């Protein structure tokens, strides 16, 4: 176990991680009902210089490439990426946010909003979407899933957790969860998050679309790079913290991107280069003739470098599915 098996069993209410995680983030008083993601951690969509503008530029290019007329963002935070999109997207490109909270008042008027249950649950009216880019940036990593650990004889057991984060081993994993672990997790891995709820959530996203593109962007791994000890962790006020399911912190785990069933999985580095071109520093002379343009180009070049860095955000995954199916590029 991550933290030792402490105290008598009767001191705690033990639950599987998926149930504790769901309540901690999306329960009536859950973390995401009270907290804006940007208050606790930075993402490309809301916190790392001009990366939000660059991501918006890439998404507009993707929507135009596939002749789409709407971008729907699931897990829209406080609308930061949508606001960047509103600044860049042609006026006839519809913009919609989907989040567990109400529409923030400050959003540009052209952005509409739909409230969502949270976790793997999506609004029932998010359906039959046509000509739509349905994008979810850092959503799947906060879709709760079971955590499992092998015991001394190698049997996968659910990890149970108490409200204070203490863990103990539970029942042997069985059914679809065991099938998932058997298929997707190599023998040398001792602890893993069971990706099945993320697979289902991704399939649900795809099912909401009649035609267009589904795109889930997240950090993750595949069978060859599966971490040996799982990745579940917490974030609070900018710091990485021990994951405790009491609603005081974000709870997140990397996504097993190969099991999602996406039509194509690309690295962010590949996709950003494809959609907005390679990094290009502005010519120094521009700083003398047009300082604002120079600063803008410099910020864009920095954002591009940040978002495509091989050892950093460039390793994010873009899991894409086109409806009706076709080659993506
Ligand atoms: C890690 S944050 C990412 C926010 C934003 N996309 C970004 O990259 O900054 C995850 C967000 O997903 C939202 N979320 C979780 N489940 C959701 C669901 N089923 N529908 C809509 N939003 C959801 C949370 O409320 C939270 O704001």
GROMACS .gro file of N, CA, C and O in nm, residues 1-5 9 14-16 147-152 155-161 166-172 191:
model
  120
    1UNK      N    1   0.083  -0.120   0.000
    1UNK     CA    2   0.000   0.000   0.000
    1UNK      C    3   0.087   0.125   0.000
    1UNK      O    4   0.196   0.126   0.053
    2UNK      N    5   0.033   0.232  -0.057
    2UNK     CA    6   0.106   0.358  -0.063
    2UNK      C    7   0.140   0.407   0.079
    2UNK      O    8   0.249   0.448   0.109
    3UNK      N    9   0.040   0.407   0.167
    3UNK     CA   10   0.067   0.442   0.306
    3UNK      C   11   0.022   0.325   0.390
    3UNK      O   12  -0.079   0.262   0.360
    4UNK      N   13   0.094   0.301   0.496
    4UNK     CA   14   0.078   0.177   0.571
    4UNK      C   15  -0.063   0.149   0.619
    4UNK      O   16  -0.144   0.240   0.638
    5UNK      N   17  -0.090   0.025   0.640
    5UNK     CA   18  -0.217  -0.021   0.694
    5UNK      C   19  -0.214   0.011   0.843
    5UNK      O   20  -0.147  -0.054   0.921
    9UNK      N   21  -0.944  -0.187   1.198
    9UNK     CA   22  -1.034  -0.168   1.085
    9UNK      C   23  -1.156  -0.085   1.124
    9UNK      O   24  -1.204  -0.004   1.046
   14UNK      N   25  -1.402   0.196   0.511
   14UNK     CA   26  -1.320   0.163   0.395
   14UNK      C   27  -1.404   0.157   0.268
   14UNK      O   28  -1.509   0.093   0.268
   15UNK      N   29  -1.357   0.223   0.165
   15UNK     CA   30  -1.427   0.217   0.036
   15UNK      C   31  -1.327   0.197  -0.075
   15UNK      O   32  -1.210   0.233  -0.061
   16UNK      N   33  -1.375   0.142  -0.186
   16UNK     CA   34  -1.288   0.136  -0.302
   16UNK      C   35  -1.254   0.278  -0.346
   16UNK      O   36  -1.332   0.370  -0.328
  147UNK      N   37  -0.855   0.145  -0.801
  147UNK     CA   38  -0.710   0.126  -0.791
  147UNK      C   39  -0.689  -0.018  -0.743
  147UNK      O   40  -0.761  -0.066  -0.655
  148UNK      N   41  -0.594  -0.086  -0.804
  148UNK     CA   42  -0.570  -0.226  -0.768
  148UNK      C   43  -0.421  -0.248  -0.741
  148UNK      O   44  -0.336  -0.178  -0.796
  149UNK      N   45  -0.396  -0.344  -0.654
  149UNK     CA   46  -0.258  -0.375  -0.620
  149UNK      C   47  -0.244  -0.527  -0.608
  149UNK      O   48  -0.337  -0.594  -0.562
  150UNK      N   49  -0.129  -0.578  -0.651
  150UNK     CA   50  -0.110  -0.723  -0.640
  150UNK      C   51  -0.070  -0.758  -0.496
  150UNK      O   52   0.010  -0.687  -0.434
  151UNK      N   53  -0.125  -0.870  -0.445
  151UNK     CA   54  -0.081  -0.914  -0.312
  151UNK      C   55   0.044  -1.001  -0.325
  151UNK      O   56   0.100  -1.014  -0.434
  152UNK      N   57   0.086  -1.063  -0.213
  152UNK     CA   58   0.214  -1.136  -0.213
  152UNK      C   59   0.217  -1.252  -0.312
  152UNK      O   60   0.322  -1.291  -0.360
  155UNK      N   61  -0.207  -1.193  -0.674
  155UNK     CA   62  -0.350  -1.170  -0.703
  155UNK      C   63  -0.382  -1.021  -0.697
  155UNK      O   64  -0.346  -0.952  -0.600
  156UNK      N   65  -0.450  -0.971  -0.800
  156UNK     CA   66  -0.491  -0.830  -0.798
  156UNK      C   67  -0.601  -0.811  -0.693
  156UNK      O   68  -0.699  -0.887  -0.692
  157UNK      N   69  -0.586  -0.714  -0.606
  157UNK     CA   70  -0.690  -0.680  -0.508
  157UNK      C   71  -0.725  -0.531  -0.519
  157UNK      O   72  -0.636  -0.449  -0.546
  158UNK      N   73  -0.854  -0.501  -0.500
  158UNK     CA   74  -0.892  -0.360  -0.496
  158UNK      C   75  -0.822  -0.294  -0.377
  158UNK      O   76  -0.813  -0.354  -0.269
  159UNK      N   77  -0.775  -0.172  -0.396
  159UNK     CA   78  -0.721  -0.094  -0.285
  159UNK      C   79  -0.838  -0.019  -0.222
  159UNK      O   80  -0.912   0.050  -0.293
  160UNK      N   81  -0.856  -0.035  -0.093
  160UNK     CA   82  -0.959   0.038  -0.020
  160UNK      C   83  -0.893   0.159   0.047
  160UNK      O   84  -0.775   0.156   0.081
  161UNK      N   85  -0.973   0.263   0.066
  161UNK     CA   86  -0.917   0.386   0.123
  161UNK      C   87  -1.014   0.442   0.227
  161UNK      O   88  -1.136   0.432   0.212
  166UNK      N   89  -0.569   0.674   0.432
  166UNK     CA   90  -0.508   0.546   0.469
  166UNK      C   91  -0.564   0.436   0.378
  166UNK      O   92  -0.682   0.438   0.345
  167UNK      N   93  -0.477   0.344   0.340
  167UNK     CA   94  -0.519   0.239   0.247
  167UNK      C   95  -0.504   0.100   0.308
  167UNK      O   96  -0.423   0.078   0.397
  168UNK      N   97  -0.586   0.008   0.257
  168UNK     CA   98  -0.567  -0.134   0.289
  168UNK      C   99  -0.615  -0.216   0.170
  168UNK      O  100  -0.687  -0.167   0.083
  169UNK      N  101  -0.575  -0.342   0.168
  169UNK     CA  102  -0.615  -0.429   0.058
  169UNK      C  103  -0.758  -0.476   0.078
  169UNK      O  104  -0.801  -0.506   0.189
  170UNK      N  105  -0.832  -0.484  -0.034
  170UNK     CA  106  -0.970  -0.533  -0.029
  170UNK      C  107  -0.984  -0.665  -0.102
  170UNK      O  108  -0.888  -0.743  -0.114
  171UNK      N  109  -1.103  -0.689  -0.153
  171UNK     CA  110  -1.135  -0.816  -0.219
  171UNK      C  111  -1.055  -0.832  -0.348
  171UNK      O  112  -1.011  -0.732  -0.408
  172UNK      N  113  -1.038  -0.956  -0.391
  172UNK     CA  114  -0.973  -0.977  -0.521
  172UNK      C  115  -1.052  -0.909  -0.633
  172UNK      O  116  -1.176  -0.907  -0.630
  191UNK      N  117   0.101  -0.207  -0.905
  191UNK     CA  118  -0.016  -0.126  -0.867
  191UNK      C  119  -0.061  -0.050  -0.992
  191UNK      O  120   0.024   0.001  -1.068
   0.00000   0.00000   0.00000
